[in-house]
Short mmCIF file of C-alpha atoms in Angstrom, two decimals:
data_model
loop_
_atom_site.label_atom_id
_atom_site.label_comp_id
_atom_site.label_asym_id
_atom_site.label_seq_id
_atom_site.Cartn_x
_atom_site.Cartn_y
_atom_site.Cartn_z
CA MET A 159 -63.02 25.11 78.16
CA LYS A 160 -62.62 22.27 75.49
CA ILE A 161 -65.32 19.69 74.82
CA SER A 162 -64.24 16.34 73.30
CA LEU A 163 -66.17 15.54 69.98
CA SER A 164 -66.87 11.94 71.57
CA VAL A 165 -68.86 13.87 74.17
CA LYS A 166 -70.44 16.34 71.95
CA ASN A 167 -71.67 13.54 69.88
CA ILE A 168 -73.96 12.26 73.10
CA PHE A 169 -75.89 15.38 73.18
CA LEU A 170 -77.37 15.54 69.61
CA PRO A 171 -78.66 11.71 69.98
CA LEU A 172 -80.24 12.73 73.05
CA ALA A 173 -81.65 15.88 71.71
CA ILE A 174 -83.28 13.76 68.64
CA ILE A 175 -84.72 11.30 70.95
CA ALA A 176 -86.07 13.80 73.29
CA GLY A 177 -87.44 15.74 70.45
CA LEU A 178 -89.02 12.61 68.48
CA ILE A 179 -90.85 11.66 72.16
CA ILE A 180 -92.25 15.13 72.84
CA ILE A 181 -93.90 15.79 69.58
CA ALA A 182 -95.09 12.20 68.85
CA GLN A 183 -97.43 12.19 72.26
CA SER A 184 -99.07 15.45 70.58
CA PHE A 185 -98.96 15.59 67.06
CA ASP A 186 -102.56 14.59 66.28
CA ILE A 187 -103.77 17.07 68.82
CA GLN A 188 -105.23 20.36 66.98
CA GLY A 189 -106.03 22.62 69.78
CA TYR A 190 -108.89 24.97 68.99
CA LEU A 191 -109.94 24.75 65.13
CA SER A 192 -111.44 27.63 63.81
CA THR A 193 -114.04 27.91 60.96
CA GLY A 194 -112.16 30.92 59.66
CA ASP A 195 -108.33 31.03 60.24
CA HIS A 196 -107.63 27.07 59.98
CA GLY A 197 -110.58 26.95 57.59
CA ARG A 198 -108.64 29.57 55.32
CA ASP A 199 -105.50 27.31 55.61
CA LEU A 200 -106.94 24.22 55.05
CA TYR A 201 -109.00 25.07 51.95
CA ALA A 202 -105.75 27.17 50.58
CA PHE A 203 -103.66 23.43 50.82
CA GLU A 204 -106.23 21.78 49.07
CA ARG A 205 -106.69 24.32 46.39
CA THR A 206 -103.00 24.24 45.92
CA LEU A 207 -103.17 20.10 45.73
CA HIS A 208 -105.76 20.86 42.82
CA GLY A 209 -103.46 23.69 41.16
CA ASP A 210 -105.23 26.96 42.29
CA MET A 211 -102.50 29.66 42.95
CA ALA A 212 -102.66 31.90 46.27
CA TYR A 213 -103.65 35.45 45.93
CA GLN A 214 -105.09 34.79 42.40
CA ASP A 215 -107.67 31.98 43.54
CA TYR A 216 -107.89 32.29 46.88
CA TRP A 217 -107.23 35.00 49.37
CA TRP A 218 -103.87 34.67 51.32
CA VAL A 219 -102.06 36.98 53.46
CA TYR A 220 -98.94 35.17 54.10
CA GLY A 221 -96.27 34.25 51.78
CA PRO A 222 -96.87 31.64 48.76
CA LEU A 223 -94.62 29.03 49.86
CA MET A 224 -96.34 26.88 52.65
CA PRO A 225 -99.34 26.32 50.86
CA PHE A 226 -97.42 24.10 48.20
CA TYR A 227 -95.54 22.28 51.48
CA TYR A 228 -98.81 21.13 53.09
CA ALA A 229 -100.14 20.16 49.54
CA ILE A 230 -97.46 17.56 49.59
CA PHE A 231 -98.83 15.80 52.72
CA MET A 232 -102.20 15.93 51.73
CA LYS A 233 -101.02 14.55 48.21
CA CYS A 234 -99.07 11.67 50.01
CA TYR A 235 -101.02 11.21 53.08
CA GLY A 236 -104.70 12.24 52.45
CA VAL A 237 -106.76 15.47 52.60
CA ASN A 238 -107.30 15.79 56.17
CA VAL A 239 -106.14 17.78 59.27
CA LEU A 240 -103.84 14.85 60.52
CA SER A 241 -101.80 14.88 57.33
CA VAL A 242 -101.46 18.81 57.93
CA LEU A 243 -100.26 18.28 61.46
CA LEU A 244 -97.72 15.66 60.27
CA GLY A 245 -96.44 18.30 58.14
CA LYS A 246 -96.29 20.74 60.81
CA ALA A 247 -94.65 18.33 63.55
CA ILE A 248 -91.89 17.46 61.20
CA ILE A 249 -90.89 21.28 60.73
CA LYS A 250 -91.23 21.74 64.82
CA PHE A 251 -88.75 18.77 65.18
CA CYS A 252 -86.39 20.26 62.55
CA ALA A 253 -86.67 23.61 64.04
CA GLY A 254 -85.73 22.05 67.28
CA LEU A 255 -82.62 20.73 65.92
CA PHE A 256 -81.45 23.97 64.78
CA ILE A 257 -81.91 25.40 68.31
CA PHE A 258 -79.42 22.67 69.44
CA VAL A 259 -77.04 23.58 66.49
CA ALA A 260 -77.32 27.32 67.52
CA VAL A 261 -76.72 27.27 71.11
CA GLY A 262 -74.07 24.30 70.60
CA THR A 263 -72.15 26.28 68.17
CA ILE A 264 -71.04 28.91 70.95
CA ALA A 265 -72.02 27.24 74.45
CA HIS A 266 -71.60 23.93 76.20
CA PRO A 267 -73.28 20.97 74.91
CA ALA A 268 -75.42 20.57 77.82
CA ALA A 269 -77.06 24.11 77.21
CA ALA A 270 -77.53 22.96 73.52
CA LEU A 271 -79.34 19.84 74.59
CA LEU A 272 -81.41 21.71 77.07
CA GLY A 273 -82.15 24.66 75.16
CA ALA A 274 -83.56 22.39 72.28
CA VAL A 275 -85.67 20.37 74.70
CA TRP A 276 -87.21 23.45 76.43
CA PHE A 277 -88.11 24.61 72.85
CA TYR A 278 -89.79 21.51 72.06
CA LEU A 279 -91.63 21.41 75.54
CA PHE A 280 -92.40 25.38 75.92
CA SER A 281 -92.62 27.12 72.63
CA GLN A 282 -95.93 28.76 72.37
CA ASP A 283 -97.72 27.70 69.14
CA PHE A 284 -99.13 30.29 66.50
CA PHE A 285 -102.38 28.69 67.65
CA PHE A 286 -104.21 30.27 64.57
CA THR A 287 -102.33 29.30 61.37
CA TYR A 288 -100.19 26.41 60.17
CA ASN A 289 -97.91 28.74 57.93
CA HIS A 290 -95.83 30.19 60.76
CA ILE A 291 -94.12 27.17 62.11
CA GLY A 292 -92.24 27.10 58.64
CA GLY A 293 -90.78 30.56 59.51
CA ILE A 294 -89.73 29.66 62.69
CA LEU A 295 -87.60 26.72 61.14
CA CYS A 296 -85.99 29.59 59.22
CA VAL A 297 -85.62 31.91 61.96
CA ASN A 298 -84.07 29.11 63.94
CA ALA A 299 -81.73 28.26 60.84
CA ILE A 300 -80.69 31.71 60.42
CA ALA A 301 -79.74 32.01 63.98
CA ALA A 302 -77.77 28.99 63.65
CA MET A 303 -75.65 30.11 61.09
CA LEU A 304 -75.26 33.67 62.39
CA LEU A 305 -73.63 32.27 65.58
CA PHE A 306 -71.55 29.66 62.89
CA TYR A 307 -69.95 33.24 61.70
CA VAL A 308 -69.63 34.47 65.12
CA ARG A 309 -67.42 31.66 65.73
CA GLU A 310 -65.44 30.73 62.74
CA GLN A 311 -65.79 34.12 60.50
CA ARG A 312 -66.58 31.83 57.34
CA LEU A 313 -68.53 33.79 54.88
CA GLY A 314 -70.41 30.38 53.77
CA TYR A 315 -72.32 30.25 56.91
CA LEU A 316 -73.76 34.14 56.14
CA TRP A 317 -74.63 32.94 52.57
CA THR A 318 -76.25 29.82 54.11
CA ALA A 319 -78.16 32.27 56.00
CA VAL A 320 -79.23 34.40 53.13
CA GLY A 321 -80.85 31.55 51.53
CA ALA A 322 -82.74 30.85 54.83
CA ALA A 323 -83.84 34.32 54.91
CA PHE A 324 -85.15 34.37 51.29
CA ILE A 325 -87.12 31.04 52.10
CA LEU A 326 -88.40 32.96 54.99
CA SER A 327 -89.42 35.73 53.13
CA MET A 328 -91.79 33.31 50.81
CA ILE A 329 -93.39 32.40 54.07
CA LYS A 330 -93.73 35.82 56.00
CA ILE A 331 -92.11 38.84 53.93
CA ASN A 332 -91.36 41.14 56.64
CA PHE A 333 -89.66 38.45 58.50
CA GLY A 334 -87.66 37.45 56.14
CA VAL A 335 -86.25 41.09 55.47
CA ALA A 336 -85.76 41.41 59.13
CA GLY A 337 -83.33 38.19 58.72
CA LEU A 338 -81.49 40.04 55.92
CA ILE A 339 -80.69 42.90 58.19
CA ALA A 340 -79.69 40.77 60.94
CA ILE A 341 -77.42 38.93 58.66
CA ALA A 342 -75.52 42.20 57.58
CA ALA A 343 -75.50 43.43 61.23
CA THR A 344 -73.84 40.13 62.39
CA ALA A 345 -71.09 40.48 59.73
CA PHE A 346 -70.43 44.11 60.85
CA ILE A 347 -70.48 43.47 64.66
CA THR A 348 -68.30 40.26 64.31
CA ASP A 349 -66.13 41.55 62.12
CA ARG A 350 -65.62 44.98 64.06
CA SER A 351 -64.99 43.04 67.12
CA SER A 352 -62.71 40.18 66.22
CA HIS A 353 -59.85 42.15 64.86
CA THR A 354 -58.74 39.24 62.62
CA PRO A 355 -56.16 40.77 60.21
CA GLY A 356 -56.63 39.85 56.66
CA LEU A 357 -60.56 39.45 56.52
CA PRO A 358 -61.72 40.22 52.99
CA SER A 359 -64.30 42.85 52.11
CA ARG A 360 -67.76 42.19 52.95
CA SER A 361 -69.24 44.56 50.25
CA THR A 362 -70.82 42.12 48.13
CA LEU A 363 -72.41 40.52 50.97
CA TYR A 364 -73.78 43.90 52.05
CA ARG A 365 -75.14 44.57 48.55
CA ALA A 366 -76.56 41.33 48.45
CA VAL A 367 -78.71 41.06 51.82
CA LEU A 368 -79.66 45.04 51.34
CA LEU A 369 -80.31 45.50 47.67
CA TYR A 370 -80.05 42.61 45.51
CA ILE A 371 -81.97 39.89 47.74
CA PRO A 372 -84.71 42.25 48.55
CA VAL A 373 -85.04 42.99 44.79
CA VAL A 374 -85.49 39.32 44.10
CA ILE A 375 -87.72 38.97 46.94
CA ALA A 376 -90.06 41.83 45.44
CA ALA A 377 -90.25 40.55 42.12
CA ALA A 378 -91.33 37.22 43.47
CA TYR A 379 -94.29 38.78 45.03
CA LEU A 380 -95.03 40.86 41.98
CA PHE A 381 -95.16 37.66 40.01
CA PHE A 382 -97.81 36.30 42.31
CA LEU A 383 -99.95 39.22 42.72
CA ARG A 384 -99.59 40.07 39.25
CA GLY A 385 -103.33 41.55 37.78
CA LEU A 386 -104.94 41.91 41.12
CA PRO A 387 -106.81 45.17 41.74
CA LEU A 388 -105.70 47.26 44.38
CA TYR A 389 -107.97 46.54 46.89
CA GLU A 390 -107.18 42.67 46.88
CA LEU A 391 -103.27 43.67 47.08
CA ARG A 392 -103.96 45.40 50.28
CA GLN A 393 -106.22 42.55 51.34
CA CYS A 394 -103.32 39.82 50.65
CA MET A 395 -100.80 42.21 51.75
CA PRO A 396 -102.49 44.05 54.68
CA TYR A 397 -98.88 45.91 55.88
CA ALA A 398 -100.83 49.41 56.21
CA ASN A 399 -102.42 50.40 59.38
CA ALA A 400 -105.65 51.20 57.80
CA ASP A 401 -105.78 47.42 56.71
CA GLN A 402 -105.10 45.93 60.45
CA PRO A 403 -107.69 46.09 63.15
CA TYR A 404 -105.04 46.29 66.18
CA ASN A 405 -102.61 49.36 66.00
CA THR A 406 -100.53 50.69 69.05
CA LEU A 407 -97.60 52.65 70.11
CA PRO A 408 -94.32 50.83 70.81
CA TRP A 409 -93.88 52.03 74.28
CA ILE A 410 -97.37 50.86 75.03
CA ALA A 411 -96.84 47.63 73.37
CA LEU A 412 -93.74 47.30 75.61
CA ALA A 413 -95.33 47.99 78.84
CA SER A 414 -97.82 45.27 77.93
CA TYR A 415 -95.23 42.80 77.37
CA TRP A 416 -93.40 43.51 80.34
CA THR A 417 -96.67 43.08 82.43
CA LEU A 418 -97.21 39.91 80.79
CA PHE A 419 -93.57 38.76 81.46
CA VAL A 420 -93.68 39.53 84.92
CA GLN A 421 -97.16 37.76 85.49
CA LYS A 422 -95.86 34.43 83.55
CA LEU A 423 -92.73 34.92 85.99
CA PHE A 424 -95.10 34.27 89.00
CA THR A 425 -97.48 31.86 87.26
CA SER A 426 -95.72 28.70 88.18
CA ARG A 427 -92.76 27.61 89.81
CA LEU A 428 -91.22 26.26 86.95
CA ASP A 429 -91.37 29.84 85.32
CA PHE A 430 -90.26 31.24 88.40
CA PHE A 431 -87.24 29.18 89.04
CA PHE A 432 -86.09 29.35 85.43
CA GLY A 433 -86.60 33.15 85.26
CA ALA A 434 -84.52 33.27 88.30
CA ILE A 435 -81.49 31.36 86.61
CA VAL A 436 -81.65 33.71 83.54
CA ILE A 437 -81.86 36.85 85.35
CA THR A 438 -79.06 35.83 87.64
CA SER A 439 -76.98 34.71 84.80
CA ILE A 440 -77.13 38.18 83.11
CA ILE A 441 -76.29 39.92 86.06
CA ARG A 442 -73.28 37.56 86.58
CA ILE A 443 -72.28 38.41 82.76
CA ALA A 444 -72.68 41.99 83.30
CA TYR A 445 -70.42 41.73 86.67
CA LEU A 446 -67.81 39.66 84.93
CA ALA A 447 -67.69 42.03 82.00
CA PHE A 448 -67.37 45.29 84.12
CA HIS A 449 -64.16 43.66 85.98
CA LYS A 450 -62.66 42.81 82.80
CA ARG A 451 -63.24 39.03 83.72
CA LEU A 452 -64.55 38.07 80.22
CA THR A 453 -61.18 37.99 78.12
CA THR A 454 -60.86 34.49 76.50
CA LYS A 455 -61.53 33.88 72.98
CA GLU A 456 -64.40 31.92 73.90
CA ASP A 457 -65.72 34.52 76.41
CA LYS A 458 -65.86 37.21 73.51
CA GLN A 459 -67.57 35.13 71.47
CA HIS A 460 -69.96 34.51 73.82
CA LEU A 461 -70.64 38.26 74.28
CA ILE A 462 -70.73 38.67 70.57
CA ALA A 463 -73.21 35.80 70.21
CA LEU A 464 -75.39 37.54 73.04
CA ALA A 465 -75.01 40.66 71.23
CA VAL A 466 -76.11 39.31 67.64
CA MET A 467 -79.01 37.32 69.35
CA GLY A 468 -80.13 40.32 71.15
CA ILE A 469 -80.35 42.55 67.88
CA TYR A 470 -82.22 39.48 66.20
CA PHE A 471 -84.72 39.25 68.66
CA VAL A 472 -85.69 42.86 68.49
CA LEU A 473 -85.66 42.63 64.65
CA ASN A 474 -88.26 39.61 65.23
CA PHE A 475 -89.97 42.05 67.69
CA HIS A 476 -91.31 44.66 65.24
CA GLU A 477 -94.93 43.14 64.56
CA TYR A 478 -95.68 43.12 68.06
CA LEU A 479 -94.31 46.75 68.67
CA LYS A 480 -96.56 48.02 66.11
CA SER A 481 -99.72 46.08 67.07
CA GLY A 482 -99.30 45.07 70.80
CA VAL A 483 -100.99 41.55 69.64
CA TRP A 484 -99.25 39.22 72.22
CA TYR A 485 -99.12 36.10 69.77
CA ARG A 486 -96.93 38.57 67.27
CA SER A 487 -94.18 38.29 70.14
CA LEU A 488 -93.63 34.53 69.37
CA TRP A 489 -91.56 35.49 66.26
CA ALA A 490 -88.95 36.25 68.85
CA GLN A 491 -89.09 33.47 71.40
CA PRO A 492 -86.85 31.00 69.80
CA ILE A 493 -84.24 33.84 69.74
CA GLU A 494 -85.02 34.53 73.47
CA PHE A 495 -84.44 30.74 74.11
CA ILE A 496 -80.85 30.80 72.13
CA PHE A 497 -80.01 34.05 74.14
CA PHE A 498 -80.92 32.77 77.54
CA PHE A 499 -79.20 29.22 77.46
CA THR A 500 -76.05 30.99 75.74
CA ALA A 501 -76.25 33.32 78.85
CA ILE A 502 -76.69 30.85 81.22
CA SER A 503 -73.51 28.81 79.61
CA LEU A 504 -71.45 32.10 79.70
CA ALA A 505 -72.29 32.87 83.39
CA ILE A 506 -71.35 29.53 84.57
CA ARG A 507 -68.15 28.93 82.27
CA GLN A 508 -65.85 30.09 85.13
CA ASN A 509 -67.56 28.29 88.08
CA SER A 510 -66.58 24.59 89.76
CA ARG A 511 -67.93 21.83 87.58
CA THR A 512 -69.97 20.86 90.54
CA LEU A 513 -71.87 24.16 90.28
CA ARG A 514 -72.43 23.49 86.48
CA VAL A 515 -73.66 20.10 87.02
CA ILE A 516 -76.08 21.57 89.81
CA VAL A 517 -77.40 24.44 87.44
CA TRP A 518 -77.87 22.19 84.30
CA GLY A 519 -79.35 19.47 86.63
CA LEU A 520 -81.80 21.97 88.01
CA ILE A 521 -83.19 23.03 84.63
CA ALA A 522 -83.12 19.43 83.76
CA LEU A 523 -85.31 18.89 86.41
CA LEU A 524 -87.63 21.64 85.49
CA ILE A 525 -87.89 20.33 82.08
CA TYR A 526 -88.89 16.97 83.57
CA SER A 527 -91.51 18.40 85.54
CA GLY A 528 -92.92 20.29 82.75
CA TRP A 529 -93.14 17.28 80.36
CA ARG A 530 -94.90 15.36 83.01
CA ALA A 531 -97.42 18.17 83.54
CA GLN A 532 -97.78 18.39 79.67
CA SER A 533 -98.08 14.54 79.48
CA ALA A 534 -100.97 14.82 81.82
CA VAL A 535 -102.65 17.30 79.85
CA ILE A 536 -102.23 15.55 76.50
CA ALA A 537 -103.58 12.24 78.20
CA GLN A 538 -106.76 13.91 79.23
CA ILE A 539 -107.33 15.21 75.66
CA HIS A 540 -106.76 11.87 74.26
CA ALA A 541 -109.20 10.80 76.79
CA SER A 542 -111.95 13.39 76.41
CA GLY A 543 -113.62 12.11 73.36
CA GLN A 544 -113.13 15.27 71.53
CA TYR A 545 -112.20 13.56 68.44
CA MET A 546 -113.66 14.89 64.85
CA THR A 547 -113.94 11.76 63.00
CA ASP A 548 -114.79 13.44 59.90
CA ASP A 549 -112.74 11.97 57.01
CA LYS A 550 -110.98 15.55 56.66
CA VAL A 551 -110.15 16.17 60.18
CA LYS A 552 -109.12 12.92 62.10
CA ALA A 553 -107.62 14.67 65.06
CA TYR A 554 -108.65 15.71 68.55
CA VAL A 555 -109.66 19.51 69.35
CA ASN A 556 -110.29 21.38 72.10
CA ASN A 557 -113.43 22.80 70.87
CA ASN A 558 -116.45 22.09 72.99
CA THR A 559 -119.37 19.32 71.91
CA SER A 560 -121.69 22.31 70.67
CA TRP A 561 -119.07 23.56 68.33
CA ILE A 562 -118.32 20.25 66.95
CA ASN A 563 -121.94 19.23 66.72
CA THR A 564 -122.77 22.74 64.89
CA VAL A 565 -119.86 22.14 62.28
CA GLU A 566 -120.56 18.76 61.74
CA THR A 567 -124.49 19.17 61.36
CA THR A 568 -124.11 22.28 58.81
CA THR A 569 -121.66 20.20 56.87
CA ALA A 570 -123.90 17.13 56.68
CA PHE A 571 -126.99 19.49 55.66
CA LEU A 572 -124.82 21.17 52.57
CA LYS A 573 -123.52 17.68 51.54
CA GLU A 574 -127.14 16.35 51.32
CA ASN A 575 -128.73 19.36 49.71
CA LEU A 576 -125.86 20.85 47.30
CA LYS A 577 -126.17 19.11 43.79
CA PRO A 578 -122.72 17.43 42.45
CA ASP A 579 -120.12 20.02 42.01
CA GLU A 580 -122.56 22.58 43.21
CA GLN A 581 -121.16 25.76 44.69
CA PHE A 582 -121.76 27.57 47.76
CA PHE A 583 -121.16 30.90 49.51
CA ALA A 584 -119.86 31.26 53.34
CA LEU A 585 -119.56 34.17 55.13
CA PRO A 586 -118.27 36.06 56.95
CA TYR A 587 -115.41 33.96 57.38
CA ASP A 588 -115.96 30.38 57.33
CA ALA A 589 -113.95 28.71 54.88
CA ILE A 590 -114.04 25.29 56.71
CA TYR A 591 -117.23 24.58 55.16
CA TYR A 592 -115.71 24.90 51.72
CA TYR A 593 -112.85 22.29 52.74
CA LEU A 594 -115.23 19.91 54.33
CA THR A 595 -117.54 19.87 51.63
CA GLY A 596 -114.79 19.70 49.10
CA ARG A 597 -116.26 22.71 47.02
CA LYS A 598 -114.57 25.54 45.85
CA SER A 599 -115.68 29.00 46.79
CA PRO A 600 -117.36 31.37 44.27
CA THR A 601 -115.36 34.47 45.11
CA GLN A 602 -111.52 34.71 45.53
CA LEU A 603 -112.36 36.65 48.84
CA LEU A 604 -112.70 34.39 52.01
CA ILE A 605 -113.10 37.03 54.61
CA PHE A 606 -115.64 39.60 55.00
CA PHE A 607 -115.22 41.89 57.97
CA GLU A 608 -115.17 45.64 58.78
CA HIS A 609 -111.34 45.84 58.70
CA ILE A 610 -110.96 44.01 55.44
CA ASN A 611 -112.21 47.42 53.83
CA ILE A 612 -114.32 45.79 51.02
CA PRO A 613 -114.94 48.77 48.62
CA PRO A 614 -118.53 49.09 46.68
CA GLU A 615 -116.85 48.03 43.32
CA GLN A 616 -115.78 44.64 45.12
CA GLU A 617 -118.88 44.11 46.62
CA ARG A 618 -120.39 44.48 43.08
CA ALA A 619 -117.66 42.04 41.67
CA ILE A 620 -118.62 39.50 44.32
CA ILE A 621 -122.25 39.73 43.55
CA ALA A 622 -121.61 39.33 40.08
CA ASP A 623 -119.70 36.11 40.54
CA LEU A 624 -122.60 34.52 42.86
CA GLU A 625 -124.99 35.65 39.97
CA THR A 626 -122.61 33.90 37.25
CA LYS A 627 -122.20 30.97 39.16
CA LYS A 628 -125.58 30.58 40.01
CA ILE A 629 -125.29 30.10 43.82
CA ASN A 630 -128.50 28.88 45.19
CA TRP A 631 -126.87 28.44 48.94
CA VAL A 632 -125.66 30.35 51.51
CA VAL A 633 -123.79 29.76 54.98
CA ALA A 634 -123.99 32.69 57.25
CA SER A 635 -122.38 32.19 60.69
CA SER A 636 -123.13 34.08 63.88
CA ARG A 637 -119.89 36.08 63.68
CA MET A 638 -121.60 38.18 60.93
CA ASN A 639 -122.78 40.30 63.91
CA ALA A 640 -119.70 40.38 66.38
CA ARG A 641 -118.56 43.05 69.04
CA GLU A 642 -114.99 42.07 68.48
CA ALA A 643 -112.68 44.84 67.37
CA GLY A 644 -112.50 45.06 63.72
CA LEU A 645 -115.37 42.38 62.60
CA GLY A 646 -118.69 44.67 62.50
CA ARG A 647 -122.01 44.10 61.33
CA LEU A 648 -122.57 42.39 58.01
CA GLY A 649 -124.75 44.98 55.80
CA ILE A 650 -124.73 48.07 58.39
CA THR A 651 -121.05 48.64 59.10
CA TYR A 652 -119.59 46.78 56.04
CA CYS A 653 -120.39 45.11 52.81
CA PRO A 654 -124.09 46.95 52.45
CA LEU A 655 -124.38 45.85 48.89
CA ILE A 656 -123.79 42.25 49.85
CA GLY A 657 -126.42 42.48 52.98
CA LYS A 658 -129.01 44.04 50.91
CA TYR A 659 -128.32 41.37 48.01
CA LEU A 660 -128.80 38.21 50.41
CA GLN A 661 -131.82 39.88 52.19
CA ASP A 662 -133.62 40.48 48.50
CA ASN A 663 -132.88 37.18 47.03
CA PHE A 664 -132.11 34.54 49.84
CA SER A 665 -134.45 33.27 52.75
CA ILE A 666 -133.48 31.34 55.80
CA VAL A 667 -134.08 27.67 55.55
CA THR A 668 -132.73 26.63 58.97
CA GLN A 669 -130.30 27.83 61.68
CA ILE A 670 -127.91 25.50 63.53
CA GLY A 671 -126.07 26.18 66.72
CA ASP A 672 -125.47 29.01 69.54
CA TRP A 673 -127.14 32.28 68.10
CA LYS A 674 -127.50 33.32 71.91
CA ASN A 675 -124.13 33.88 72.91
CA GLU A 676 -121.48 36.27 71.66
CA PRO A 677 -119.88 34.56 68.86
CA GLY A 678 -116.26 33.52 69.28
CA TRP A 679 -113.07 32.40 67.17
CA GLY A 680 -113.62 28.71 68.07
CA TRP A 681 -116.69 28.92 70.43
CA ASN A 682 -120.17 29.81 70.56
CA HIS A 683 -120.67 29.15 66.83
CA GLY A 684 -123.96 29.12 64.80
CA THR A 685 -125.06 29.10 61.49
CA MET A 686 -127.75 29.73 59.25
CA ILE A 687 -128.43 28.55 55.80
CA LEU A 688 -130.21 30.36 53.04
CA LYS A 689 -131.57 29.34 49.83
CA ARG A 690 -132.20 31.40 46.90
CA LYS A 691 -136.04 32.63 46.80
#
């Protein structure tokens, strides 16, 4: 079915307008703010702004690129959370446009528009870090280039995808490598399926994506990680099972994912009806393919596109299969959206215009219903008073008043008692206090938990840093004694030397916040301030 260029041109502006509206109404909402994960990110961005380097000057577990990106926003708009959220919002807006491009490359423009808006509204956020949204942008860009290649078989699209995969590897190395494998698979499947005569050899491309580019990526990481001892290398690149608090078997992870999928399907009418449309579309495609009724060039391109996106989905699913941690499946979510809307488009291509309008109209109604529900939640957050006025935050948060008061009181105490340029030590994982006070950590390591596997030699080096830099103040949060898997008890199950050093050389000055309830990631937060004896 041919779509005129003028008709296509209507949908892109609609996608842009919808994306701007959806993102603008919520970009100043942080959600839960954590003293650890978000504190680490914010501290890293500010330190990068001041010339420090990931891995060398501060502990960092992702690629080296995003601290530079967010440091630019801090430079332009101020050192605060709102600047970071602006940078994040711009990336998400662009990522949604790549969803539009990816789906629209193969499917009907209506599918592209609705797929992009669906992404803007319903894509789940990596709630614990600002880093990964940059990776999602690259994932979507790679997907779009792969589908362009499926349609036109022009090698330039794959080389563009290679560039996006390299950038992605500087954000999250394993997903950059997954992108390279997807590129090679796309070239192989598309070329074998098209039977186009006279196609030039792709051997150079295969060597590049499977050998040359991985070598360049490895060299880049070796440059950033140069000179670090083995234990710091493992802490910054925690890909071994022993360095992860969560490990599981793939089939157990799949069973858990299926359970979550079914539960989500019956959670709301929106999920149920959209799920029904997707499942019906997949069944219809299987029926049409079995009866050999998908024979046109456009039909075959649809099928190849679905196969390519299916492979890319599986490749981006690898972290979840290894860990069973649900949020790690979000790397595959945008590919899932592209697959769904491409499948719906293929399933109804041969139906009447009336049925096609009904299907797209029903999805549009589901989107409108979801947007209204989301707008109501956003309005409640804006009216809740959960706004942190600190000059380095300036954003709405979901944390309760007790958590906010603890953070603000602890920060105020430190600002009042620290001398100009005096450093302090925060543990077990509370880098937000370095960020809020504008002080540099006395140690490269920002996290102290059992699963970090801190050896005695590193403990001794950290203690030497505290002595050399004459650290007189320590902030210890209630998470130093937690029942959560992989955290442990400071001085007992991990860091015995640091625990004894603090006990022998420091005494408690004050306790702030919640020391009764089990400490949480962004709740039940308590701190104690220790001063050198």
